[in-house]
XYZ file of C-alpha atoms in Angstrom:
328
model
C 0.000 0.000 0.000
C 3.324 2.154 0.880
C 4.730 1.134 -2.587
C 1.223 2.397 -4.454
C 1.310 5.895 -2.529
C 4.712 6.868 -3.344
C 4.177 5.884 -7.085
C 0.678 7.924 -7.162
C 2.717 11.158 -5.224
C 5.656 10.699 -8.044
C 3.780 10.634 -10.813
C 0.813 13.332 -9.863
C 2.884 15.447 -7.811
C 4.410 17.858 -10.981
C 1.209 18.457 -12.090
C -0.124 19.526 -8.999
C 3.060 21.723 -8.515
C 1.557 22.964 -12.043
C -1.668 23.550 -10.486
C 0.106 26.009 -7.988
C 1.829 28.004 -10.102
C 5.348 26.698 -9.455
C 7.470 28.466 -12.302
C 10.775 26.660 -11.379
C 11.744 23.665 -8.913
C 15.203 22.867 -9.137
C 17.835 20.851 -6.889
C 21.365 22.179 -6.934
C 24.753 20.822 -5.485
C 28.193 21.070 -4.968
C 31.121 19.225 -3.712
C 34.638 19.119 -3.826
C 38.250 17.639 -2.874
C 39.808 19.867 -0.498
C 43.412 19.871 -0.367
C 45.509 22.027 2.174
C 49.486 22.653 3.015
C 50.024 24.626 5.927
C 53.852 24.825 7.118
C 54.443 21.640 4.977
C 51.874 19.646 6.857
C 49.327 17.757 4.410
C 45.510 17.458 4.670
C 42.768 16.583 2.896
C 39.033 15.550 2.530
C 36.072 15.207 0.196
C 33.272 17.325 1.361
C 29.647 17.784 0.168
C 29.625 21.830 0.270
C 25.823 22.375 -0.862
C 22.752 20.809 -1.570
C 19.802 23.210 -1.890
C 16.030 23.121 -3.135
C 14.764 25.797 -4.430
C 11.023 26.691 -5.505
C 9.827 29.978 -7.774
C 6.252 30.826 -8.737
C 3.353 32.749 -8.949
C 0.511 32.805 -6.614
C -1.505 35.719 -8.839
C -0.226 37.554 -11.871
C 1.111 40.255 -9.758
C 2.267 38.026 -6.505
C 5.293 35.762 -6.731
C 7.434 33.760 -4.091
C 10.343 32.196 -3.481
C 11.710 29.117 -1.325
C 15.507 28.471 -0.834
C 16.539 25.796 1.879
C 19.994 24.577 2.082
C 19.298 20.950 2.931
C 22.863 20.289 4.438
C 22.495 22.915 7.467
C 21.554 22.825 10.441
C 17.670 23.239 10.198
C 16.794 23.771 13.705
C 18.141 26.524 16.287
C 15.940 27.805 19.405
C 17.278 31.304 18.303
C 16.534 31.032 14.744
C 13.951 28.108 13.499
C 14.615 28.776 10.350
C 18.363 29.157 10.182
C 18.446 26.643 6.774
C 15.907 28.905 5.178
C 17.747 31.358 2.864
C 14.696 32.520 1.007
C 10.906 32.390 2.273
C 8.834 35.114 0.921
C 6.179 36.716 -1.412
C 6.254 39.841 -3.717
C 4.025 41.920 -4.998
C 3.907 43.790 -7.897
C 1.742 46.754 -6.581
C 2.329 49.148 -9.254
C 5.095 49.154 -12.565
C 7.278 50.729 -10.811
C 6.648 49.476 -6.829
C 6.780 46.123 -5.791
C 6.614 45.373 -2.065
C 8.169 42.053 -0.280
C 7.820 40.296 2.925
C 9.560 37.043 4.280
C 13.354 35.721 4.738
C 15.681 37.422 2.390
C 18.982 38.724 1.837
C 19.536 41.313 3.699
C 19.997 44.598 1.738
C 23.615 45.310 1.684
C 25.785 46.591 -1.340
C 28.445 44.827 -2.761
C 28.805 41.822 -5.479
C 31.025 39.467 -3.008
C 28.024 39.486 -0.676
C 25.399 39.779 -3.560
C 26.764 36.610 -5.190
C 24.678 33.243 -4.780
C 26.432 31.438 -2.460
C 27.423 28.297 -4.429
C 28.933 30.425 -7.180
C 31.812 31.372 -4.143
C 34.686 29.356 -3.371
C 36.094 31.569 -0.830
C 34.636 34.705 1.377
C 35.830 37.737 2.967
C 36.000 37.779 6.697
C 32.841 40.058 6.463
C 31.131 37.572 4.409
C 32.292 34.620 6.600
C 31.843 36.095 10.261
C 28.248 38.126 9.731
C 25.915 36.213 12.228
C 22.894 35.665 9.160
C 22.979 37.320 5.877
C 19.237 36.058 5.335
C 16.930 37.526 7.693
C 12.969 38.121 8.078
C 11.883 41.541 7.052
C 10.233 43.738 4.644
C 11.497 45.406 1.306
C 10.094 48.028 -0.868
C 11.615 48.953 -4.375
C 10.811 51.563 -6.694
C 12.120 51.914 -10.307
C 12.554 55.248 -10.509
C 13.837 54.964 -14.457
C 15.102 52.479 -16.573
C 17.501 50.135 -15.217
C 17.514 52.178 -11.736
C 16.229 50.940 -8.466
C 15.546 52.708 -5.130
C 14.748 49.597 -2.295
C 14.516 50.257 1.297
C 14.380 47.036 3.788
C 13.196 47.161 7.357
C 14.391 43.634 9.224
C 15.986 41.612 11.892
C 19.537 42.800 12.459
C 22.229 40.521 10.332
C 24.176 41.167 14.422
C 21.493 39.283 15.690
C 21.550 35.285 16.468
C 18.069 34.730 15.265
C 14.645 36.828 16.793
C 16.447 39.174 19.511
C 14.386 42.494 18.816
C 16.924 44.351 16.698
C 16.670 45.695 14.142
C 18.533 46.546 10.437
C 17.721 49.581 8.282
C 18.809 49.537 4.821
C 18.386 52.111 1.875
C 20.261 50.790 -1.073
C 20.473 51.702 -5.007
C 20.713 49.022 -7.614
C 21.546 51.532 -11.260
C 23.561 51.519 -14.317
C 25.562 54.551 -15.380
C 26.193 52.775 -18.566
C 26.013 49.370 -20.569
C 29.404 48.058 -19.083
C 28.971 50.085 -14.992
C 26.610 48.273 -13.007
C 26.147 49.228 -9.015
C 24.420 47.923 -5.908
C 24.940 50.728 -3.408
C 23.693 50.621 0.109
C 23.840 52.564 3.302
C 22.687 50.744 5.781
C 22.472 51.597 9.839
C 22.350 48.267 12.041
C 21.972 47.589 15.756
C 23.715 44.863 17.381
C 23.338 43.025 20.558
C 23.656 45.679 22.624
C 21.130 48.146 20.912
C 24.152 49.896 19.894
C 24.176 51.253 15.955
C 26.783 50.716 13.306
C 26.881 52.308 9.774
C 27.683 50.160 6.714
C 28.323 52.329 3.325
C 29.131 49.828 0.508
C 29.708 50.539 -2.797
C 29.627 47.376 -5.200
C 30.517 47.912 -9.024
C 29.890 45.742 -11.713
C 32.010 46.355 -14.771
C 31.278 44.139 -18.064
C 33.855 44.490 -21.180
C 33.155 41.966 -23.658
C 33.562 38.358 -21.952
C 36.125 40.240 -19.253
C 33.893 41.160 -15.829
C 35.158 43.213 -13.480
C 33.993 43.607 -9.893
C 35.394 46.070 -7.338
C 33.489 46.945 -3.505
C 34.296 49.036 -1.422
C 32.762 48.529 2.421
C 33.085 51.313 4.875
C 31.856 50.231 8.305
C 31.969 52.991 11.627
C 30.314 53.479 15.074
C 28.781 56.993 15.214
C 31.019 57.967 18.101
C 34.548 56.206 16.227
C 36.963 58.551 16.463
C 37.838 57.964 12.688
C 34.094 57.656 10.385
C 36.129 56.674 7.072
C 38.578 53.928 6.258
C 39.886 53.117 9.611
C 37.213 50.553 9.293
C 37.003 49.023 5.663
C 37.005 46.423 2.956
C 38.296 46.311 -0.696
C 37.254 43.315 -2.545
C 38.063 42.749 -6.354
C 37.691 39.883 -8.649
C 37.974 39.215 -12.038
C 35.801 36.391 -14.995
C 37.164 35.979 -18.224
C 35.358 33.829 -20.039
C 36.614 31.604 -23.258
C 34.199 29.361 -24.605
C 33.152 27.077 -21.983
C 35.525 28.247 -19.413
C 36.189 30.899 -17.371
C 39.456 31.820 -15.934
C 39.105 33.693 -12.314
C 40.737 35.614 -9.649
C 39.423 37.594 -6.418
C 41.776 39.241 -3.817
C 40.334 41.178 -0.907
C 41.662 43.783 1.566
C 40.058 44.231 4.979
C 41.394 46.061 7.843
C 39.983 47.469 11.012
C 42.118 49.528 13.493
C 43.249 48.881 16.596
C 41.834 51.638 18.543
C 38.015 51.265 17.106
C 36.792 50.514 20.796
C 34.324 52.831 22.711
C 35.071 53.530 26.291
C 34.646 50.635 28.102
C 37.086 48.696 25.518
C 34.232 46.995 23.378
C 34.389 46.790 20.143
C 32.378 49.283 17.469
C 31.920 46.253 14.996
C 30.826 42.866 16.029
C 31.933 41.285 12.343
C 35.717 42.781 12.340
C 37.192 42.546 14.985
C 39.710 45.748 16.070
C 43.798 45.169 15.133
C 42.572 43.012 12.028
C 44.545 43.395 8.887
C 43.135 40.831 6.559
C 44.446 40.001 2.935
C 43.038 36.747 0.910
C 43.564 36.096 -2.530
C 43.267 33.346 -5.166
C 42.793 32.098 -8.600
C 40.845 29.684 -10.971
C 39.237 27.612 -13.597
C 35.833 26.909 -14.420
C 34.444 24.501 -16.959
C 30.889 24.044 -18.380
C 30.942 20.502 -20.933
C 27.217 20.880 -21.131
C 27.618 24.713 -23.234
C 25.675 25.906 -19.806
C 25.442 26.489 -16.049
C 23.689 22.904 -15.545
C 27.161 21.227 -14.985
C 30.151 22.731 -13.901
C 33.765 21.687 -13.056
C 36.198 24.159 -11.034
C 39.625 23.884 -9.780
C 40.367 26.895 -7.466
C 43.384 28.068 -4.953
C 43.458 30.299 -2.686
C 45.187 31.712 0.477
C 45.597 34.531 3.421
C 47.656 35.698 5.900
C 45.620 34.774 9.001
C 46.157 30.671 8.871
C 48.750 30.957 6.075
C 46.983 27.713 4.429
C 47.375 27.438 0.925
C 43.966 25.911 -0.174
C 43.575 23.654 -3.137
C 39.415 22.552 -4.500
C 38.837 20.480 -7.398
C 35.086 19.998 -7.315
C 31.651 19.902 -9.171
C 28.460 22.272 -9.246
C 25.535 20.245 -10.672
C 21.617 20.954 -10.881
C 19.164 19.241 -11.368
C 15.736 21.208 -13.077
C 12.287 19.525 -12.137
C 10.454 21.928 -13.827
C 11.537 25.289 -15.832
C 14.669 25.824 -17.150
């Protein structure tokens, strides 16, 4: 009787994903062979680094929604219940030019590092790596105030926060294009932490596309509003580079981040929770992607990269793979 149910759900349930309005359903992966030197010690291990559903559709013409869940996290935290949940919300399409959002989503800050889908990144910036959630609950508005320009502001749960702590993050943040090949995603965005204490981010992410050459350069200013230094005493530069031949792409990202030593308040703490005072971070790597297929379906990468805080040189040889259930 089992056996008969689970043949009737498999072959009934697309069409009933149909009958909802699903768009796209898609299961994507990736692992790799992780290789490491540090100080002429040897390690190494094959890891499964991703395994995500994800779910797009409409629920009216002018309402759409969107499910991400990373099936190899943790699903469960009594801080954060949905801490594998990436993406969990609906849009609407109130107008053109307005659409409004509400659910789990990115929070809104600038930059193409921290824009990227995760799975497309082999290796973060400390920012990236050390921010407590980049995918919180809140709500978004965005207006398109002309062609190919975008005004959004975002009201939600502090990216500071461990889960549901009542703090809060308030983001205003410009996606435009000054030209063809000069895309940006700008944001300032003012954030409490765990102590109800505010911090300013002021990222600048640019998006430069030459021919089959892109170009990505963000620049991340972060400061307490009583830091005795507002501007670069706190900061990140982040820069990578795609050029694509054919079916492969030859890459390379290096990042600078540094906060100074003396970016404490009174009592010694620490103006940002995400980089920590005295840091002076530098990462920076290189490599090769390959797509057999002639598209993003299947893809092959071989990547190195190192920094100066374990002094590991890194070494992946892995796979990206999807698999579409419906669209695509």
């Amino acid at each position: 009787m089992r056996k008969a149910f689970l043949i009737i759900a498999v072959c009934f349930f697309p069409a009933l994903l149909h009958a909802q309005h699903v768009d796209r359903l898609y299961i994507d992966m990736r692992g790799a062979f992780h290789q490491e030197t540090t100080a002429g010690e040897y390690n190494s291990q094959m890891v499964g680094e991703y395994l995500n559903f994800q779910m797009m559709g409409h629920i009216s013409p002018t309402i759409d929604y969107r499910i991400r869940q990373r099936l190899n996290k943790k699903v469960f935290d009594e801080r954060n219940m949905f801490n594998a949940t990436d993406f969990m919300y609906v849009n609407w399409q109130a107008t053109p030019r307005l659409s409004l959002l509400f659910g789990k989503h990115a929070v809104l800050i600038g930059g193409y590092e921290y824009d990227a889908t995760p799975i497309d990144v082999y290796y973060y910036s400390q920012f990236c790596n050390n921010l407590y959630q980049g995918f919180t609950f809140g709500a978004s508005a965005s207006f398109r105030f002309a062609d190919r320009q975008n005004l959004e502001f975002q009201f939600c749960n502090s990216p500071l926060s461990l889960g549901f702590q009542n703090i809060y993050a308030y983001n205003l943040a410009w996606r435009g294009q000054f030209a063809p090949w000069w895309k940006t995603i700008w944001s300032v965005n003012f954030v409490e932490d765990m102590d109800k204490k505010m911090v300013n981010y002021i990222a600048l992410g640019n998006h430069f596309i030459f021919g089959n050459v892109i170009f990505d350069i963000d620049i991340m200013n972060r400061s307490g509003f009583t830091q005795k230094r507002f501007l670069l005493s706190d900061y990140s530069l982040i820069s990578k580079i795609i050029w694509s031949i054919g079916d492969w792409n030859i890459c390379a990202k290096a990042g600078y981040e540094r906060n100074a030593w003396d970016n404490v308040d009174a009592d010694g703490r620490a103006y940002d929770l995400v980089i920590a005072p005295g840091t002076e971070y530098l990462y920076a790597g290189c490599g090769l992607e390959w797509f057999p297929l002639h598209s993003d379906i299947l893809r092959f990468h071989a990547v190195y990269y190192r920094d100066n805080a374990e002094h590991r040189n890194n070494y992946d040889i892995g796979v990206t793979w999807r698999i579409d259930v419906i669209g695509k």
